[in-house]
Amino acid sequence: MNLLAHARLMADYNRWMNQRVYAAAARLPAEAVALDRGAFFGSILGTLNHLIAADQIWLRRFAEHPARYAALEPLRAHPAPTDLRAIAHDTLPALRAAREELDGRIVDWIDETSEDDLDRVLVYANTRGVVSRRRFGLLLLHFFNHQTHHRGQVTTLLTQAGEDVGGTDLLELIPVLAADAAGD
């Protein structure tokens, strides 16, 4: 599997897991979702907001890639958040709608991405203004890994609140191969 196929799988996994996480969170009272549970971003809502902010920051950077992805065009017109703790939405339904829109944009953007795009160097500044030059393909790995990391925190918080997200393994999206297709 090449890096681009991996990114496509991760975009699908991202969308699938976010649907599961938000469905579990929606079964809780709003107060339980907003309750500070001592996590790095406080609450379930705070952590989900962090994921939105971080994704917007990275997607805004990716929008400047020389490929000029059409799916990311709307992000070029708006500044990215400057605070990783920014609360974009203070209710779960509004946050969920933003997440669904963002996940669709991510899938569309990855579908536009070519193998050649992955080897390009992306120059960007972090939220403190420090400029970096890194390979775009490796930044994609970070982008999806970051989402997985914080969703893991959210699933723990949901479990502590009494909600079961269900299976979370990427394995659930990897097709099972027939014995002869696997070379057995």
PDB file of C-alpha atoms in Angstrom:
ATOM      1  CA  MET A   1       0.000   0.000   0.000  1.00  0.00           C
ATOM      2  CA  ASN A   2       1.402   3.387  -0.913  1.00  0.00           C
ATOM      3  CA  LEU A   3       1.160   6.520   1.206  1.00  0.00           C
ATOM      4  CA  LEU A   4      -1.723   7.974  -0.799  1.00  0.00           C
ATOM      5  CA  ALA A   5      -3.805   4.787  -0.396  1.00  0.00           C
ATOM      6  CA  HIS A   6      -3.013   4.924   3.323  1.00  0.00           C
ATOM      7  CA  ALA A   7      -4.202   8.560   3.486  1.00  0.00           C
ATOM      8  CA  ARG A   8      -7.459   7.600   1.753  1.00  0.00           C
ATOM      9  CA  LEU A   9      -8.014   4.813   4.268  1.00  0.00           C
ATOM     10  CA  MET A  10      -7.285   7.211   7.124  1.00  0.00           C
ATOM     11  CA  ALA A  11      -9.718   9.821   5.750  1.00  0.00           C
ATOM     12  CA  ASP A  12     -12.440   7.164   5.713  1.00  0.00           C
ATOM     13  CA  TYR A  13     -11.444   5.972   9.189  1.00  0.00           C
ATOM     14  CA  ASN A  14     -11.492   9.557  10.461  1.00  0.00           C
ATOM     15  CA  ARG A  15     -15.045  10.084   9.207  1.00  0.00           C
ATOM     16  CA  TRP A  16     -16.245   6.693  10.489  1.00  0.00           C
ATOM     17  CA  MET A  17     -14.764   7.174  13.956  1.00  0.00           C
ATOM     18  CA  ASN A  18     -16.057  10.722  14.276  1.00  0.00           C
ATOM     19  CA  GLN A  19     -19.556   9.478  13.481  1.00  0.00           C
ATOM     20  CA  ARG A  20     -19.230   6.866  16.252  1.00  0.00           C
ATOM     21  CA  VAL A  21     -17.774   9.316  18.782  1.00  0.00           C
ATOM     22  CA  TYR A  22     -20.405  11.978  18.147  1.00  0.00           C
ATOM     23  CA  ALA A  23     -23.219   9.393  18.288  1.00  0.00           C
ATOM     24  CA  ALA A  24     -21.956   8.221  21.695  1.00  0.00           C
ATOM     25  CA  ALA A  25     -21.565  11.796  22.953  1.00  0.00           C
ATOM     26  CA  ALA A  26     -25.096  12.642  21.785  1.00  0.00           C
ATOM     27  CA  ARG A  27     -26.471   9.959  24.123  1.00  0.00           C
ATOM     28  CA  LEU A  28     -25.154  11.937  27.105  1.00  0.00           C
ATOM     29  CA  PRO A  29     -26.811  15.003  28.632  1.00  0.00           C
ATOM     30  CA  ALA A  30     -25.247  18.286  27.466  1.00  0.00           C
ATOM     31  CA  GLU A  31     -23.911  18.894  30.983  1.00  0.00           C
ATOM     32  CA  ALA A  32     -22.001  15.600  30.914  1.00  0.00           C
ATOM     33  CA  VAL A  33     -20.440  16.468  27.544  1.00  0.00           C
ATOM     34  CA  ALA A  34     -19.302  19.867  28.854  1.00  0.00           C
ATOM     35  CA  LEU A  35     -18.176  18.598  32.275  1.00  0.00           C
ATOM     36  CA  ASP A  36     -14.495  19.204  33.002  1.00  0.00           C
ATOM     37  CA  ARG A  37     -13.115  15.702  33.480  1.00  0.00           C
ATOM     38  CA  GLY A  38      -9.498  16.709  34.065  1.00  0.00           C
ATOM     39  CA  ALA A  39      -8.432  15.825  30.514  1.00  0.00           C
ATOM     40  CA  PHE A  40      -5.878  17.920  28.682  1.00  0.00           C
ATOM     41  CA  PHE A  41      -8.674  19.886  26.986  1.00  0.00           C
ATOM     42  CA  GLY A  42     -10.984  19.544  29.986  1.00  0.00           C
ATOM     43  CA  SER A  43     -14.176  18.019  28.710  1.00  0.00           C
ATOM     44  CA  ILE A  44     -15.450  15.852  25.908  1.00  0.00           C
ATOM     45  CA  LEU A  45     -16.687  19.047  24.257  1.00  0.00           C
ATOM     46  CA  GLY A  46     -13.330  20.771  24.795  1.00  0.00           C
ATOM     47  CA  THR A  47     -11.410  17.887  23.238  1.00  0.00           C
ATOM     48  CA  LEU A  48     -13.774  17.689  20.259  1.00  0.00           C
ATOM     49  CA  ASN A  49     -13.380  21.449  19.795  1.00  0.00           C
ATOM     50  CA  HIS A  50      -9.595  21.015  19.874  1.00  0.00           C
ATOM     51  CA  LEU A  51      -9.835  18.493  17.057  1.00  0.00           C
ATOM     52  CA  ILE A  52     -11.869  20.954  14.982  1.00  0.00           C
ATOM     53  CA  ALA A  53      -9.383  23.770  15.652  1.00  0.00           C
ATOM     54  CA  ALA A  54      -6.334  21.621  14.890  1.00  0.00           C
ATOM     55  CA  ASP A  55      -7.898  20.232  11.722  1.00  0.00           C
ATOM     56  CA  GLN A  56      -8.783  23.737  10.549  1.00  0.00           C
ATOM     57  CA  ILE A  57      -5.233  24.920  11.254  1.00  0.00           C
ATOM     58  CA  TRP A  58      -3.678  22.040   9.314  1.00  0.00           C
ATOM     59  CA  LEU A  59      -6.184  22.190   6.463  1.00  0.00           C
ATOM     60  CA  ARG A  60      -5.570  25.926   6.116  1.00  0.00           C
ATOM     61  CA  ARG A  61      -1.843  25.145   5.796  1.00  0.00           C
ATOM     62  CA  PHE A  62      -2.558  22.365   3.308  1.00  0.00           C
ATOM     63  CA  ALA A  63      -4.718  24.778   1.300  1.00  0.00           C
ATOM     64  CA  GLU A  64      -1.484  26.606   0.416  1.00  0.00           C
ATOM     65  CA  HIS A  65       0.011  23.501  -1.221  1.00  0.00           C
ATOM     66  CA  PRO A  66       0.997  24.280  -4.827  1.00  0.00           C
ATOM     67  CA  ALA A  67      -1.697  21.823  -6.017  1.00  0.00           C
ATOM     68  CA  ARG A  68      -4.335  24.356  -4.825  1.00  0.00           C
ATOM     69  CA  TYR A  69      -6.904  21.738  -3.871  1.00  0.00           C
ATOM     70  CA  ALA A  70     -10.455  22.754  -4.775  1.00  0.00           C
ATOM     71  CA  ALA A  71     -11.885  21.038  -1.662  1.00  0.00           C
ATOM     72  CA  LEU A  72      -9.782  23.341   0.512  1.00  0.00           C
ATOM     73  CA  GLU A  73     -10.603  26.539  -1.402  1.00  0.00           C
ATOM     74  CA  PRO A  74     -13.150  27.793   1.183  1.00  0.00           C
ATOM     75  CA  LEU A  75     -10.455  27.590   3.878  1.00  0.00           C
ATOM     76  CA  ARG A  76      -8.169  29.992   2.015  1.00  0.00           C
ATOM     77  CA  ALA A  77     -10.725  32.758   2.510  1.00  0.00           C
ATOM     78  CA  HIS A  78     -10.821  32.374   6.291  1.00  0.00           C
ATOM     79  CA  PRO A  79      -8.019  32.634   8.818  1.00  0.00           C
ATOM     80  CA  ALA A  80      -7.230  29.490  10.755  1.00  0.00           C
ATOM     81  CA  PRO A  81      -7.822  29.452  14.504  1.00  0.00           C
ATOM     82  CA  THR A  82      -4.861  30.754  16.475  1.00  0.00           C
ATOM     83  CA  ASP A  83      -5.700  28.984  19.719  1.00  0.00           C
ATOM     84  CA  LEU A  84      -5.668  25.190  20.017  1.00  0.00           C
ATOM     85  CA  ARG A  85      -8.132  25.520  22.893  1.00  0.00           C
ATOM     86  CA  ALA A  86     -10.566  27.620  20.857  1.00  0.00           C
ATOM     87  CA  ILE A  87     -14.212  26.750  21.372  1.00  0.00           C
ATOM     88  CA  ALA A  88     -15.674  26.891  17.880  1.00  0.00           C
ATOM     89  CA  HIS A  89     -19.068  25.658  19.078  1.00  0.00           C
ATOM     90  CA  ASP A  90     -20.380  25.385  22.613  1.00  0.00           C
ATOM     91  CA  THR A  91     -23.071  22.810  21.834  1.00  0.00           C
ATOM     92  CA  LEU A  92     -22.582  19.277  20.589  1.00  0.00           C
ATOM     93  CA  PRO A  93     -25.132  19.553  17.718  1.00  0.00           C
ATOM     94  CA  ALA A  94     -23.366  22.618  16.262  1.00  0.00           C
ATOM     95  CA  LEU A  95     -19.968  20.999  16.721  1.00  0.00           C
ATOM     96  CA  ARG A  96     -21.207  17.787  15.110  1.00  0.00           C
ATOM     97  CA  ALA A  97     -22.458  19.687  12.039  1.00  0.00           C
ATOM     98  CA  ALA A  98     -19.070  21.405  11.706  1.00  0.00           C
ATOM     99  CA  ARG A  99     -17.298  18.054  12.118  1.00  0.00           C
ATOM    100  CA  GLU A 100     -19.416  16.405   9.413  1.00  0.00           C
ATOM    101  CA  GLU A 101     -18.708  19.257   7.008  1.00  0.00           C
ATOM    102  CA  LEU A 102     -14.989  19.102   7.773  1.00  0.00           C
ATOM    103  CA  ASP A 103     -14.854  15.317   7.401  1.00  0.00           C
ATOM    104  CA  GLY A 104     -16.508  15.548   3.984  1.00  0.00           C
ATOM    105  CA  ARG A 105     -13.988  18.198   2.975  1.00  0.00           C
ATOM    106  CA  ILE A 106     -11.112  15.969   4.158  1.00  0.00           C
ATOM    107  CA  VAL A 107     -12.343  12.998   2.106  1.00  0.00           C
ATOM    108  CA  ASP A 108     -12.797  15.210  -0.980  1.00  0.00           C
ATOM    109  CA  TRP A 109      -9.352  16.774  -0.518  1.00  0.00           C
ATOM    110  CA  ILE A 110      -7.596  13.416  -0.194  1.00  0.00           C
ATOM    111  CA  ASP A 111      -9.418  12.264  -3.345  1.00  0.00           C
ATOM    112  CA  GLU A 112      -7.855  15.260  -5.154  1.00  0.00           C
ATOM    113  CA  THR A 113      -4.374  14.534  -3.863  1.00  0.00           C
ATOM    114  CA  SER A 114      -1.892  12.868  -6.198  1.00  0.00           C
ATOM    115  CA  GLU A 115       1.129  10.722  -5.474  1.00  0.00           C
ATOM    116  CA  ASP A 116       3.367  13.521  -6.800  1.00  0.00           C
ATOM    117  CA  ASP A 117       1.865  15.975  -4.300  1.00  0.00           C
ATOM    118  CA  LEU A 118       3.133  13.882  -1.390  1.00  0.00           C
ATOM    119  CA  ASP A 119       6.809  14.507  -2.159  1.00  0.00           C
ATOM    120  CA  ARG A 120       6.456  18.275  -2.258  1.00  0.00           C
ATOM    121  CA  VAL A 121       7.794  20.374   0.591  1.00  0.00           C
ATOM    122  CA  LEU A 122       5.207  22.442   2.425  1.00  0.00           C
ATOM    123  CA  VAL A 123       6.375  25.643   4.063  1.00  0.00           C
ATOM    124  CA  TYR A 124       4.137  26.801   6.895  1.00  0.00           C
ATOM    125  CA  ALA A 125       4.227  28.618  10.215  1.00  0.00           C
ATOM    126  CA  ASN A 126       2.957  27.111  13.445  1.00  0.00           C
ATOM    127  CA  THR A 127       0.618  28.985  15.805  1.00  0.00           C
ATOM    128  CA  ARG A 128       3.630  30.718  17.400  1.00  0.00           C
ATOM    129  CA  GLY A 129       4.916  31.878  14.008  1.00  0.00           C
ATOM    130  CA  VAL A 130       7.806  29.408  13.736  1.00  0.00           C
ATOM    131  CA  VAL A 131       8.350  28.538  10.076  1.00  0.00           C
ATOM    132  CA  SER A 132       8.870  24.897   9.069  1.00  0.00           C
ATOM    133  CA  ARG A 133       9.606  23.100   5.821  1.00  0.00           C
ATOM    134  CA  ARG A 134       8.428  19.486   5.778  1.00  0.00           C
ATOM    135  CA  ARG A 135       7.411  16.835   3.302  1.00  0.00           C
ATOM    136  CA  PHE A 136       3.700  17.051   2.637  1.00  0.00           C
ATOM    137  CA  GLY A 137       3.158  13.269   2.731  1.00  0.00           C
ATOM    138  CA  LEU A 138       4.655  13.017   6.194  1.00  0.00           C
ATOM    139  CA  LEU A 139       2.514  15.931   7.371  1.00  0.00           C
ATOM    140  CA  LEU A 140      -0.529  13.939   6.225  1.00  0.00           C
ATOM    141  CA  LEU A 141       0.566  11.095   8.503  1.00  0.00           C
ATOM    142  CA  HIS A 142       0.820  13.536  11.402  1.00  0.00           C
ATOM    143  CA  PHE A 143      -2.585  15.044  10.574  1.00  0.00           C
ATOM    144  CA  PHE A 144      -4.376  11.694  10.805  1.00  0.00           C
ATOM    145  CA  ASN A 145      -2.304  10.454  13.748  1.00  0.00           C
ATOM    146  CA  HIS A 146      -3.201  13.600  15.724  1.00  0.00           C
ATOM    147  CA  GLN A 147      -6.897  12.945  15.164  1.00  0.00           C
ATOM    148  CA  THR A 148      -6.548   9.340  16.287  1.00  0.00           C
ATOM    149  CA  HIS A 149      -4.631  10.370  19.405  1.00  0.00           C
ATOM    150  CA  HIS A 150      -7.249  12.823  20.642  1.00  0.00           C
ATOM    151  CA  ARG A 151     -10.200  10.642  19.623  1.00  0.00           C
ATOM    152  CA  GLY A 152      -8.641   8.002  21.867  1.00  0.00           C
ATOM    153  CA  GLN A 153      -8.825  10.494  24.710  1.00  0.00           C
ATOM    154  CA  VAL A 154     -12.460  11.224  23.879  1.00  0.00           C
ATOM    155  CA  THR A 155     -13.364   7.539  23.803  1.00  0.00           C
ATOM    156  CA  THR A 156     -11.822   7.178  27.272  1.00  0.00           C
ATOM    157  CA  LEU A 157     -13.837  10.150  28.542  1.00  0.00           C
ATOM    158  CA  LEU A 158     -16.997   8.726  26.974  1.00  0.00           C
ATOM    159  CA  THR A 159     -16.353   5.336  28.577  1.00  0.00           C
ATOM    160  CA  GLN A 160     -15.827   6.998  31.961  1.00  0.00           C
ATOM    161  CA  ALA A 161     -19.159   8.784  31.431  1.00  0.00           C
ATOM    162  CA  GLY A 162     -20.873   5.434  30.793  1.00  0.00           C
ATOM    163  CA  GLU A 163     -21.071   5.511  26.993  1.00  0.00           C
ATOM    164  CA  ASP A 164     -19.640   2.763  24.799  1.00  0.00           C
ATOM    165  CA  VAL A 165     -18.327   3.934  21.427  1.00  0.00           C
ATOM    166  CA  GLY A 166     -18.033   0.362  20.198  1.00  0.00           C
ATOM    167  CA  GLY A 167     -15.143  -0.919  18.112  1.00  0.00           C
ATOM    168  CA  THR A 168     -12.542   1.700  17.303  1.00  0.00           C
ATOM    169  CA  ASP A 169      -9.842  -0.264  15.524  1.00  0.00           C
ATOM    170  CA  LEU A 170      -8.801   0.636  11.997  1.00  0.00           C
ATOM    171  CA  LEU A 171      -8.914  -3.112  11.414  1.00  0.00           C
ATOM    172  CA  GLU A 172     -12.701  -2.829  11.119  1.00  0.00           C
ATOM    173  CA  LEU A 173     -12.275  -0.909   7.846  1.00  0.00           C
ATOM    174  CA  ILE A 174      -9.565  -3.108   6.340  1.00  0.00           C
ATOM    175  CA  PRO A 175     -11.119  -5.604   3.919  1.00  0.00           C
ATOM    176  CA  VAL A 176     -10.620  -9.284   4.597  1.00  0.00           C
ATOM    177  CA  LEU A 177      -8.896 -10.964   1.670  1.00  0.00           C
ATOM    178  CA  ALA A 178      -9.765 -14.376   0.310  1.00  0.00           C
ATOM    179  CA  ALA A 179      -7.072 -16.992   0.946  1.00  0.00           C
ATOM    180  CA  ASP A 180      -6.082 -17.168  -2.732  1.00  0.00           C
ATOM    181  CA  ALA A 181      -5.908 -13.343  -3.011  1.00  0.00           C
ATOM    182  CA  ALA A 182      -3.495 -13.226  -0.069  1.00  0.00           C
ATOM    183  CA  GLY A 183      -1.149 -15.716  -1.714  1.00  0.00           C
ATOM    184  CA  ASP A 184      -2.069 -18.559   0.651  1.00  0.00           C
TER     185      ASP A 184
END
